[in-house]
Amino acid sequence: MRFSSCYIPTLKESPADAEVVSHKLLLRAGMVRRLTSGLYIYLPLGLKIIDKIANVVREEVNASGFQELLMPMVQPADLWKETGRWEHYGKELLRFKDRNEREYCLGPTHEEVITDLVRGEVRSYRQLPVRLYQIQSKFRDEIRPRFGLMRGREFMMKDGYSFDADSAGAEQSYKLMYDAYTRIFRRLGLKFRAVEADTGSIGGNFSHEFMVLADTGEDTIAFCHDCDYAANVERAEVVWKGAPCAVACPEHEKVATPGAHSVEEVAAMLRVPAAAIVKTMLFNVDGKTVAVLVRGDREVNDIKLKNLLKAQDVDLAGAATVEALTHAPVGFAGPVGLDVPIYADLELQGATDYVTGANAADAHFKHVDLRRDAVITAWADLRAITAEDVCPRCGGRIELTKGIEVGHIFMLGLKYSEAMHAAFLDENGKEQLMIMGCYGIGVSRVAASAIEQNHDENGIVFPPPVAPFECILLNLDPRNADVTAKAEEIYAMLQGLGVDVLLDDREERPGVKFKDADLLGAPMQLVVGGKGLARGIVECKDRRSGEKGELSVEDIEEGFSQWAVAVRRGWEAQQA
Amino acid sequence: MRFSSCYIPTLKESPADAEVVSHKLLLRAGMVRRLTSGLYIYLPLGLKIIDKIANVVREEVNASGFQELLMPMVQPADLWKETGRWEHYGKELLRFKDRNEREYCLGPTHEEVITDLVRGEVRSYRQLPVRLYQIQSKFRDEIRPRFGLMRGREFMMKDGYSFDADSAGAEQSYKLMYDAYTRIFRRLGLKFRAVEADTGSIGGNFSHEFMVLADTGEDTIAFCHDCDYAANVERAEVVWKGAPCAVACPEHEKVATPGAHSVEEVAAMLRVPAAAIVKTMLFNVDGKTVAVLVRGDREVNDIKLKNLLKAQDVDLAGAATVEALTHAPVGFAGPVGLDVPIYADLELQGATDYVTGANAADAHFKHVDLRRDAVITAWADLRAITAEDVCPRCGGRIELTKGIEVGHIFMLGLKYSEAMHAAFLDENGKEQLMIMGCYGIGVSRVAASAIEQNHDENGIVFPPPVAPFECILLNLDPRNADVTAKAEEIYAMLQGLGVDVLLDDREERPGVKFKDADLLGAPMQLVVGGKGLARGIVECKDRRSGEKGELSVEDIEEGFSQWAVAVRRGWEAQQA
């Protein structure tokens, strides 16, 4: 394509309201525009990226025997009421009524619709498995849409669903998708990891997330240095193999801690390490208050709490609740005499003689033995894993890294088929429920995360399979007939080779063209200018490494092809 | 693809709730399923049809220099308030609020969003024209969704928009799309016509509809037998070149017409032809009542009335209004002494001595001279064209035919750029408004109309470019190793030729396979069976003509290729 006839409105300045680098660069490179909060227009180059990603997804998912269909974005409430998600999904589910006052929602995901379809079609085990997917705009009314395509409200998603007659089939469907996703993200040129994950509002038996590794990721991944264990910290089990401490400690004793609300303040005032303090956090769990205890140097993992209590909603209790229960401002809660269910992290069993809040303003207890002085409802794994913990699989060393969730596959089990009665007759004519799986890829988020992972101060550094153009060809002097003739000749040659190339034929200064070429992020740059041509060469630049070279005009086709292989190899090497 | 691993749930019975043939056949052929009123799931074969149509659209529209982008389906109300369409669009615009109580709608069309985009980007005439389009799901909350994909609520649409600096540019944009649409529908193998049309709720200066010709069409097209004039009857001008009649008639006189409400009843009772009766219809126009007069044998065209009065809403007045104004039940209204604005169709000037209602129960007037006895606000073209009228261009013979609107292009002029201030600086640095056009194709409706136009009692007869498969290859005896080997060999051969082929490898009786092959509508059928192979032949059938033949197994590749050309030529001949 020609830059002069392409709608690529690049911006010189970085937009003020963009918070993350992918958002800034997508705006600056003229690839997206914001319509309103969480809603983006994909301009032609942005759509080209989406299409390239979607096509890789499509090829690999088709190759796994899943078939593409397309369901409506608007979904009737009735189906969501059957599964109970109409009540439980929360405000992210945008609900509305049509002109006849019937209730609908905008689809954030399609388990209900596809289950309704399949239960209406399948009668016999002979018709199973059914493996279907779609690529479509989804809507989630995020409480805080942000980061451009990273967390928009309307976004492009691939969502797949499998229906099997038995567990072995369901596991095969799951594995087909696990393997397809692995091929997809590898083909897209991204550094990524598959990790064990929490199933969240989709539910089911177990799940894996596919994480693009990037320092700017909102998720933290724990992975083992010694085996292949990897999990979202939301999910990663923390192993505690110690024996409950049997050492007696003195009777607990109230001490004044005026103004010491935080663990740090209490530790400093009482001259004890944070690990000797018990942090007491109050949570509202489906409308009831509970207390969670973790060591002062740890963080509560509220997803573990939610799963432990099989709850729908878990929120930190507000100040009013804390004050009513503890008769003190926030910061002085403790388990001794506290009249709510108390859940204590496993490792707290490893010691006695803790400092805890005293449920009185400006006061703490010393010498607390949790077993002796408090009523612990249950001991459980309730904290987030840290780099000090060991691998739950092999005991090896745990490392933490940041990632962006771009894919998520779920073994749903019977959750939806039970609620919606999606059944079939087995070989013995007996009715059985279908075993389901579901499999998502955030296509537009993949585009953003490719940029989060690959950029520099000059712009985007697209992996070749994601780039809107593989090569950008700069005609530095469009008014010079010789330069233009050569640029056009090379443009035609590249198209003949099947290279997706953008010819910058604009009447702009060379500086503008170099800047835009870096900004747009095509992996290969070719520069045709008067000076080079006088020497019989065309300059080339590998956008990733920044390495520049010269290609002889005489055997440009051969030279380009060899260089293109080298550029692609460089990408593969850094991904490995 | 193989039938055995494709999700193609064909039905033996015609679904009871499907009213039109395309709806029935799409359901029976396992191509779509209804989710709920006006919402359809495209099963894999249905989606394949949509994709094939969309790709032809994309190629031709790209070739015209329009660029594809993608806008959100959810649109903020603010933009619709700027153009006034938030108030005027009616209930088809589905409105809702997000979690923050902000107003949005589901996009039925995207003039507001794209104008907002372009006004934010374009400053100078040098940046014009801007020509963009998208292919996307749209939502219109139809009062009566019906006919399957023909009039759904969520449907697939191509919508394009152009922004030009001057009229010449705008006309060029319009012509680019007119020509692209002509190429698109020709390539898709459809019999169609471009006709002049009313601009409706989109507005603008003029427009053309692209109509697929089909007896089941909801629209009526008037076209000239002698020149290339063609128009939707909603729009077709009726020429009246007569001179006002100067013949005096006797004073008007009230006659009893007990129980004669309709033109037919009055004509019979008074023994006059319907053409000698004036039909008086009362309408509510934006809240005010007006009367429209046409000859007794004519129909009022309410779109002409709406355009004449530049109104937003035109509805037939209810019985209560009629009774209050005429002091009589419905059926006795007349222009004499009627105290509302009266608009009379032009041809009524051609005579005097009419029969009209007398604004009294069971009574009519004879000998009415409209100029003498009534106060006519205006004479205007207010009736629908008929086959008795002449071509408004050349005076030639008018014919009427039925059509399905599949495309509509509009010269919008300044309607949106004025309301939303989409301006630029011209060569003299002076601010000007952009001149806009918009261009739609109902992609999913094209699929349905292809079937309305091409089907028989056995199923769909797809034009080759729309068919989900060009060829269906029947293995009549999958348990027979020789037959299966030959079928697989031919399957591989066809794939090698680039033919989009479905191999029916199911373990089903031959009768089931023949029926499904006809139902699915692939243009070419090949049948591999034991008997034929024994004679060294494979049967072939042209789905359109029904002609059967035999291809020698020995030189099947050559034979198939020749036959395929003949099948395609047959399609082209019937389209011409």
CSV table of N, CA and C in Angstrom, one decimal, chain A residues 1 5-9 11 33-37 39-45 47 51 58 65 67-76 79 91-92 94-100 102 104 106 113 116-118 121-122 130 132-133 136-137 139 141-144 153-154 156, chain B residues 1 5-9 11 33-37 39-45 47 51 58 65 67-76 79 91-92 94-100 102 104 106 113 116-118 121-122 130 132-133 136-137 139 141-143 153-154 156:
chain,number,residue,atom,x,y,z
A,1,MET,N,0.8,-1.2,0.0
A,1,MET,CA,0.0,0.0,0.0
A,1,MET,C,0.9,1.3,0.0
A,5,SER,N,-2.1,7.2,0.1
A,5,SER,CA,-3.5,6.9,0.0
A,5,SER,C,-4.0,6.1,1.1
A,6,CYS,N,-3.2,6.0,2.2
A,6,CYS,CA,-3.7,5.3,3.4
A,6,CYS,C,-4.1,6.2,4.5
A,7,TYR,N,-5.1,5.8,5.2
A,7,TYR,CA,-5.5,6.7,6.4
A,7,TYR,C,-4.7,6.3,7.6
A,8,ILE,N,-3.5,7.0,7.7
A,8,ILE,CA,-2.6,6.7,8.9
A,8,ILE,C,-2.3,8.0,9.5
A,9,PRO,N,-3.2,8.5,10.4
A,9,PRO,CA,-3.0,9.8,11.0
A,9,PRO,C,-2.1,9.8,12.2
A,11,LEU,N,0.6,11.0,15.0
A,11,LEU,CA,0.7,12.2,15.8
A,11,LEU,C,2.1,12.4,16.3
A,33,ARG,N,-8.4,5.2,17.7
A,33,ARG,CA,-8.8,6.4,18.3
A,33,ARG,C,-9.9,6.1,19.3
A,34,ARG,N,-9.9,6.9,20.4
A,34,ARG,CA,-10.9,6.7,21.4
A,34,ARG,C,-12.2,7.3,21.0
A,35,LEU,N,-13.3,6.6,21.1
A,35,LEU,CA,-14.6,7.2,20.9
A,35,LEU,C,-15.2,7.8,22.2
A,36,THR,N,-15.1,7.0,23.3
A,36,THR,CA,-15.5,7.4,24.6
A,36,THR,C,-14.9,6.4,25.5
A,37,SER,N,-15.1,6.6,26.8
A,37,SER,CA,-14.5,5.7,27.8
A,37,SER,C,-14.6,4.2,27.5
A,39,LEU,N,-14.2,2.6,24.7
A,39,LEU,CA,-14.6,2.3,23.4
A,39,LEU,C,-13.7,2.9,22.3
A,40,TYR,N,-13.1,2.0,21.5
A,40,TYR,CA,-12.1,2.5,20.6
A,40,TYR,C,-12.5,2.1,19.1
A,41,ILE,N,-12.1,3.1,18.2
A,41,ILE,CA,-12.2,2.8,16.8
A,41,ILE,C,-10.9,2.3,16.3
A,42,TYR,N,-10.9,1.2,15.6
A,42,TYR,CA,-9.7,0.6,15.0
A,42,TYR,C,-9.6,1.3,13.6
A,43,LEU,N,-8.6,2.2,13.4
A,43,LEU,CA,-8.4,2.7,12.1
A,43,LEU,C,-7.8,1.7,11.2
A,44,PRO,N,-7.6,1.9,9.9
A,44,PRO,CA,-7.2,0.9,9.0
A,44,PRO,C,-6.0,0.0,9.5
A,45,LEU,N,-4.9,0.7,10.0
A,45,LEU,CA,-3.8,-0.1,10.4
A,45,LEU,C,-4.1,-0.9,11.7
A,47,LEU,N,-6.9,-2.2,12.5
A,47,LEU,CA,-7.8,-3.3,12.1
A,47,LEU,C,-6.9,-4.4,11.4
A,51,ASP,N,-6.8,-8.2,12.3
A,51,ASP,CA,-7.0,-9.2,11.3
A,51,ASP,C,-5.9,-10.2,11.3
A,58,ARG,N,-7.4,-18.2,13.9
A,58,ARG,CA,-8.4,-19.0,13.1
A,58,ARG,C,-7.7,-20.3,12.5
A,65,GLY,N,-9.6,-28.8,14.7
A,65,GLY,CA,-10.9,-29.4,14.5
A,65,GLY,C,-12.1,-28.6,15.1
A,67,GLN,N,-14.8,-25.6,14.8
A,67,GLN,CA,-15.4,-24.9,13.6
A,67,GLN,C,-15.9,-23.5,14.0
A,68,GLU,N,-15.8,-22.6,13.1
A,68,GLU,CA,-16.2,-21.2,13.4
A,68,GLU,C,-17.6,-21.0,13.1
A,69,LEU,N,-18.3,-20.3,14.1
A,69,LEU,CA,-19.7,-19.9,13.9
A,69,LEU,C,-19.8,-18.5,14.4
A,70,LEU,N,-20.9,-17.9,14.4
A,70,LEU,CA,-21.1,-16.5,14.9
A,70,LEU,C,-22.4,-16.4,15.6
A,71,MET,N,-22.3,-16.0,16.8
A,71,MET,CA,-23.5,-15.8,17.6
A,71,MET,C,-23.8,-14.3,17.8
A,72,PRO,N,-25.1,-14.0,18.1
A,72,PRO,CA,-25.4,-12.6,18.3
A,72,PRO,C,-24.7,-12.0,19.5
A,73,MET,N,-24.4,-10.7,19.4
A,73,MET,CA,-23.8,-10.0,20.5
A,73,MET,C,-24.9,-9.7,21.6
A,74,VAL,N,-26.1,-9.6,21.2
A,74,VAL,CA,-27.2,-9.3,22.1
A,74,VAL,C,-27.8,-10.7,22.5
A,75,GLN,N,-28.0,-10.8,23.8
A,75,GLN,CA,-28.4,-12.1,24.4
A,75,GLN,C,-29.6,-12.0,25.3
A,76,PRO,N,-30.6,-12.9,25.2
A,76,PRO,CA,-31.7,-12.8,26.0
A,76,PRO,C,-31.4,-13.2,27.5
A,79,LEU,N,-31.7,-17.0,29.3
A,79,LEU,CA,-30.7,-18.0,29.4
A,79,LEU,C,-29.7,-17.7,30.6
A,91,LYS,N,-22.0,-5.9,37.7
A,91,LYS,CA,-22.3,-4.8,36.8
A,91,LYS,C,-21.6,-4.8,35.5
A,92,GLU,N,-20.6,-5.7,35.3
A,92,GLU,CA,-19.9,-5.8,34.1
A,92,GLU,C,-20.8,-6.3,33.0
A,94,LEU,N,-23.8,-5.8,31.0
A,94,LEU,CA,-24.6,-4.6,30.7
A,94,LEU,C,-26.0,-5.1,30.2
A,95,ARG,N,-27.0,-4.7,31.1
A,95,ARG,CA,-28.4,-5.2,30.9
A,95,ARG,C,-29.2,-4.1,30.3
A,96,PHE,N,-30.2,-4.5,29.5
A,96,PHE,CA,-31.1,-3.4,29.0
A,96,PHE,C,-32.4,-4.1,28.5
A,97,LYS,N,-33.4,-3.3,28.2
A,97,LYS,CA,-34.7,-3.8,27.7
A,97,LYS,C,-34.9,-3.4,26.2
A,98,ASP,N,-35.6,-4.2,25.5
A,98,ASP,CA,-35.9,-3.8,24.1
A,98,ASP,C,-37.2,-3.1,24.1
A,99,ARG,N,-37.7,-2.8,22.9
A,99,ARG,CA,-38.9,-1.9,22.8
A,99,ARG,C,-40.1,-2.6,23.4
A,100,ASN,N,-40.0,-4.0,23.5
A,100,ASN,CA,-41.2,-4.7,24.1
A,100,ASN,C,-40.9,-5.0,25.6
A,102,ARG,N,-38.6,-6.5,27.0
A,102,ARG,CA,-37.9,-7.8,27.3
A,102,ARG,C,-36.5,-7.6,27.7
A,104,TYR,N,-32.4,-8.1,28.0
A,104,TYR,CA,-31.3,-8.6,27.3
A,104,TYR,C,-30.0,-8.2,27.9
A,106,LEU,N,-25.6,-7.4,26.7
A,106,LEU,CA,-24.6,-7.4,25.7
A,106,LEU,C,-23.6,-8.5,26.1
A,113,VAL,N,-25.5,-19.0,25.6
A,113,VAL,CA,-26.0,-19.1,24.2
A,113,VAL,C,-25.6,-20.4,23.5
A,116,ASP,N,-27.3,-23.4,25.0
A,116,ASP,CA,-28.7,-23.4,24.5
A,116,ASP,C,-28.7,-24.0,23.1
A,117,LEU,N,-27.8,-23.6,22.2
A,117,LEU,CA,-27.8,-24.1,20.9
A,117,LEU,C,-27.5,-25.6,20.9
A,118,VAL,N,-26.5,-26.0,21.6
A,118,VAL,CA,-26.1,-27.4,21.5
A,118,VAL,C,-27.1,-28.4,22.1
A,121,GLU,N,-29.7,-29.3,19.7
A,121,GLU,CA,-29.3,-30.1,18.5
A,121,GLU,C,-28.9,-31.5,18.8
A,122,VAL,N,-28.2,-31.7,19.9
A,122,VAL,CA,-27.5,-33.0,20.2
A,122,VAL,C,-28.5,-33.9,21.0
A,130,VAL,N,-18.9,-31.8,20.1
A,130,VAL,CA,-19.1,-30.6,19.3
A,130,VAL,C,-18.1,-29.5,19.8
A,132,LEU,N,-16.8,-25.8,18.8
A,132,LEU,CA,-17.1,-24.6,18.0
A,132,LEU,C,-16.4,-23.3,18.6
A,133,TYR,N,-16.3,-22.3,17.8
A,133,TYR,CA,-15.7,-21.1,18.3
A,133,TYR,C,-16.2,-19.9,17.4
A,136,GLN,N,-15.3,-12.3,17.7
A,136,GLN,CA,-16.4,-11.3,17.7
A,136,GLN,C,-16.2,-10.2,18.8
A,137,SER,N,-16.8,-9.1,18.6
A,137,SER,CA,-16.8,-8.1,19.6
A,137,SER,C,-17.6,-8.5,20.8
A,139,PHE,N,-18.6,-7.2,25.0
A,139,PHE,CA,-18.8,-6.0,25.8
A,139,PHE,C,-18.8,-6.3,27.3
A,141,ASP,N,-18.9,-4.1,30.8
A,141,ASP,CA,-19.0,-2.7,31.4
A,141,ASP,C,-18.0,-2.6,32.5
A,142,GLU,N,-16.7,-2.5,32.2
A,142,GLU,CA,-15.7,-2.4,33.2
A,142,GLU,C,-15.9,-1.2,34.2
A,143,ILE,N,-15.6,-1.4,35.4
A,143,ILE,CA,-15.8,-0.3,36.4
A,143,ILE,C,-14.8,0.8,36.0
A,144,ARG,N,-13.6,0.4,35.6
A,144,ARG,CA,-12.6,1.4,35.3
A,144,ARG,C,-11.9,1.0,34.0
A,153,ARG,N,-14.0,-1.6,27.1
A,153,ARG,CA,-15.3,-2.2,27.3
A,153,ARG,C,-15.8,-3.1,26.2
A,154,GLU,N,-15.6,-2.6,24.9
A,154,GLU,CA,-15.9,-3.4,23.8
A,154,GLU,C,-14.6,-3.8,23.2
A,156,MET,N,-12.3,-7.2,21.0
A,156,MET,CA,-12.4,-8.4,20.1
A,156,MET,C,-11.9,-9.6,20.8
B,1,MET,N,-13.8,-29.9,2.8
B,1,MET,CA,-14.1,-30.3,4.1
B,1,MET,C,-14.9,-31.6,4.0
B,5,SER,N,-17.1,-34.4,9.7
B,5,SER,CA,-16.5,-33.6,10.7
B,5,SER,C,-16.9,-32.2,10.7
B,6,CYS,N,-18.0,-31.9,9.9
B,6,CYS,CA,-18.6,-30.5,9.8
B,6,CYS,C,-19.8,-30.5,10.7
B,7,TYR,N,-20.1,-29.3,11.2
B,7,TYR,CA,-21.3,-29.2,12.0
B,7,TYR,C,-22.4,-28.6,11.0
B,8,ILE,N,-23.1,-29.6,10.4
B,8,ILE,CA,-24.1,-29.2,9.4
B,8,ILE,C,-25.4,-29.9,9.8
B,9,PRO,N,-26.1,-29.4,10.8
B,9,PRO,CA,-27.3,-30.1,11.3
B,9,PRO,C,-28.5,-29.9,10.4
B,11,LEU,N,-32.1,-30.5,8.6
B,11,LEU,CA,-33.4,-31.0,9.1
B,11,LEU,C,-34.3,-31.6,8.0
B,33,ARG,N,-29.5,-20.8,13.1
B,33,ARG,CA,-30.5,-21.1,14.1
B,33,ARG,C,-31.0,-19.8,14.7
B,34,ARG,N,-32.3,-19.8,15.2
B,34,ARG,CA,-32.8,-18.7,15.8
B,34,ARG,C,-32.5,-18.7,17.3
B,35,LEU,N,-32.0,-17.6,17.8
B,35,LEU,CA,-31.7,-17.6,19.3
B,35,LEU,C,-33.0,-17.1,20.0
B,36,THR,N,-33.5,-15.9,19.5
B,36,THR,CA,-34.8,-15.4,19.9
B,36,THR,C,-35.2,-14.4,18.9
B,37,SER,N,-36.4,-13.8,19.1
B,37,SER,CA,-36.9,-12.9,18.0
B,37,SER,C,-35.9,-12.0,17.4
B,39,LEU,N,-32.9,-12.5,16.3
B,39,LEU,CA,-31.5,-12.8,16.6
B,39,LEU,C,-31.2,-14.2,16.1
B,40,TYR,N,-30.2,-14.3,15.2
B,40,TYR,CA,-29.8,-15.6,14.6
B,40,TYR,C,-28.4,-15.9,14.9
B,41,ILE,N,-28.1,-17.2,15.1
B,41,ILE,CA,-26.8,-17.8,15.1
B,41,ILE,C,-26.4,-18.3,13.7
B,42,TYR,N,-25.3,-17.8,13.2
B,42,TYR,CA,-24.8,-18.3,12.0
B,42,TYR,C,-24.0,-19.6,12.3
B,43,LEU,N,-24.5,-20.7,11.9
B,43,LEU,CA,-23.7,-22.0,12.0
B,43,LEU,C,-22.6,-22.0,11.0
B,44,PRO,N,-21.6,-22.9,11.1
B,44,PRO,CA,-20.4,-22.8,10.3
B,44,PRO,C,-20.7,-22.6,8.8
B,45,LEU,N,-21.7,-23.2,8.2
B,45,LEU,CA,-22.0,-23.0,6.8
B,45,LEU,C,-22.6,-21.7,6.5
B,47,LEU,N,-22.0,-19.0,8.3
B,47,LEU,CA,-21.0,-18.0,8.4
B,47,LEU,C,-20.1,-18.0,7.2
B,51,ASP,N,-19.1,-14.9,5.0
B,51,ASP,CA,-17.7,-14.5,4.7
B,51,ASP,C,-17.4,-14.4,3.2
B,58,ARG,N,-15.5,-6.6,0.2
B,58,ARG,CA,-14.3,-6.0,0.6
B,58,ARG,C,-13.3,-5.8,-0.6
B,65,GLY,N,-10.7,2.4,-3.5
B,65,GLY,CA,-9.9,3.3,-2.7
B,65,GLY,C,-10.6,3.6,-1.4
B,67,GLN,N,-11.1,2.5,2.5
B,67,GLN,CA,-10.3,1.7,3.5
B,67,GLN,C,-11.1,1.2,4.6
B,68,GLU,N,-10.9,0.0,5.0
B,68,GLU,CA,-11.7,-0.6,6.0
B,68,GLU,C,-11.2,-0.2,7.4
B,69,LEU,N,-12.1,0.1,8.3
B,69,LEU,CA,-11.8,0.3,9.7
B,69,LEU,C,-12.9,-0.4,10.5
B,70,LEU,N,-12.9,-0.3,11.8
B,70,LEU,CA,-13.9,-0.9,12.6
B,70,LEU,C,-14.3,0.0,13.8
B,71,MET,N,-15.6,0.4,13.9
B,71,MET,CA,-16.0,1.2,14.9
B,71,MET,C,-16.8,0.4,16.0
B,72,PRO,N,-16.9,0.9,17.2
B,72,PRO,CA,-17.7,0.2,18.2
B,72,PRO,C,-19.1,0.0,17.8
B,73,MET,N,-19.7,-1.1,18.3
B,73,MET,CA,-21.2,-1.3,18.1
B,73,MET,C,-21.9,-0.4,19.1
B,74,VAL,N,-21.3,-0.1,20.2
B,74,VAL,CA,-22.0,0.7,21.3
B,74,VAL,C,-21.6,2.1,21.0
B,75,GLN,N,-22.6,3.0,21.0
B,75,GLN,CA,-22.3,4.4,20.6
B,75,GLN,C,-22.9,5.4,21.7
B,76,PRO,N,-22.1,6.4,22.0
B,76,PRO,CA,-22.6,7.4,23.1
B,76,PRO,C,-23.7,8.2,22.5
B,79,LEU,N,-23.5,12.0,20.7
B,79,LEU,CA,-23.3,12.3,19.2
B,79,LEU,C,-24.6,12.3,18.5
B,91,LYS,N,-38.1,4.0,17.8
B,91,LYS,CA,-37.8,2.9,18.7
B,91,LYS,C,-36.8,1.9,18.1
B,92,GLU,N,-36.5,2.0,16.8
B,92,GLU,CA,-35.6,1.0,16.3
B,92,GLU,C,-34.2,1.2,16.8
B,94,LEU,N,-32.0,1.2,19.7
B,94,LEU,CA,-32.1,0.6,21.1
B,94,LEU,C,-31.2,1.4,22.0
B,95,ARG,N,-31.8,2.0,23.0
B,95,ARG,CA,-31.1,2.9,23.9
B,95,ARG,C,-30.9,2.3,25.3
B,96,PHE,N,-29.8,2.5,25.9
B,96,PHE,CA,-29.7,2.0,27.3
B,96,PHE,C,-28.6,2.8,28.0
B,97,LYS,N,-28.5,2.5,29.3
B,97,LYS,CA,-27.5,3.2,30.2
B,97,LYS,C,-26.5,2.3,30.7
B,98,ASP,N,-25.3,2.8,30.8
B,98,ASP,CA,-24.2,1.9,31.4
B,98,ASP,C,-24.2,2.0,32.9
B,99,ARG,N,-23.2,1.4,33.5
B,99,ARG,CA,-23.2,1.3,35.0
B,99,ARG,C,-23.1,2.7,35.7
B,100,ASN,N,-22.7,3.7,34.9
B,100,ASN,CA,-22.6,5.0,35.4
B,100,ASN,C,-23.7,5.9,35.0
B,102,ARG,N,-24.7,6.6,32.1
B,102,ARG,CA,-24.6,7.4,30.9
B,102,ARG,C,-25.3,6.7,29.8
B,104,TYR,N,-26.3,5.4,26.0
B,104,TYR,CA,-25.7,4.8,24.8
B,104,TYR,C,-26.8,4.3,23.9
B,106,LEU,N,-27.2,1.0,20.7
B,106,LEU,CA,-26.6,0.0,19.8
B,106,LEU,C,-26.6,0.5,18.4
B,113,VAL,N,-20.8,8.6,14.5
B,113,VAL,CA,-19.5,8.2,15.0
B,113,VAL,C,-18.4,8.5,14.0
B,116,ASP,N,-17.8,12.2,13.8
B,116,ASP,CA,-17.0,12.6,15.0
B,116,ASP,C,-15.5,12.3,14.8
B,117,LEU,N,-15.3,11.1,14.3
B,117,LEU,CA,-13.9,10.8,14.0
B,117,LEU,C,-13.2,11.7,13.0
B,118,VAL,N,-13.9,11.9,11.9
B,118,VAL,CA,-13.2,12.7,10.8
B,118,VAL,C,-13.1,14.2,11.2
B,121,GLU,N,-10.0,14.8,13.0
B,121,GLU,CA,-8.7,14.5,12.3
B,121,GLU,C,-8.4,15.5,11.2
B,122,VAL,N,-9.4,15.9,10.5
B,122,VAL,CA,-9.2,16.6,9.2
B,122,VAL,C,-9.2,18.1,9.5
B,130,VAL,N,-11.7,11.7,2.5
B,130,VAL,CA,-11.6,10.5,3.4
B,130,VAL,C,-12.7,9.6,3.0
B,132,LEU,N,-14.0,5.7,3.9
B,132,LEU,CA,-13.8,4.6,4.9
B,132,LEU,C,-15.0,3.7,4.9
B,133,TYR,N,-14.8,2.5,5.4
B,133,TYR,CA,-16.0,1.6,5.5
B,133,TYR,C,-15.7,0.6,6.6
B,136,GLN,N,-19.7,-5.1,9.8
B,136,GLN,CA,-19.9,-5.2,11.2
B,136,GLN,C,-21.4,-5.6,11.5
B,137,SER,N,-21.6,-6.2,12.7
B,137,SER,CA,-23.0,-6.4,13.2
B,137,SER,C,-23.6,-5.1,13.6
B,139,PHE,N,-27.5,-3.3,14.9
B,139,PHE,CA,-28.7,-3.7,15.6
B,139,PHE,C,-29.8,-2.7,15.4
B,141,ASP,N,-33.9,-2.3,16.5
B,141,ASP,CA,-34.9,-3.0,17.2
B,141,ASP,C,-36.2,-2.9,16.5
B,142,GLU,N,-36.3,-3.7,15.4
B,142,GLU,CA,-37.5,-3.8,14.5
B,142,GLU,C,-38.8,-4.1,15.3
B,143,ILE,N,-39.9,-3.4,14.9
B,143,ILE,CA,-41.1,-3.6,15.6
B,143,ILE,C,-41.6,-5.0,15.3
B,153,ARG,N,-33.0,-8.4,13.8
B,153,ARG,CA,-32.6,-7.2,14.6
B,153,ARG,C,-31.1,-7.0,14.6
B,154,GLU,N,-30.4,-8.1,14.8
B,154,GLU,CA,-28.9,-8.0,14.7
B,154,GLU,C,-28.5,-8.6,13.3
B,156,MET,N,-25.6,-8.4,9.7
B,156,MET,CA,-24.3,-8.0,9.2
B,156,MET,C,-24.4,-7.0,8.1
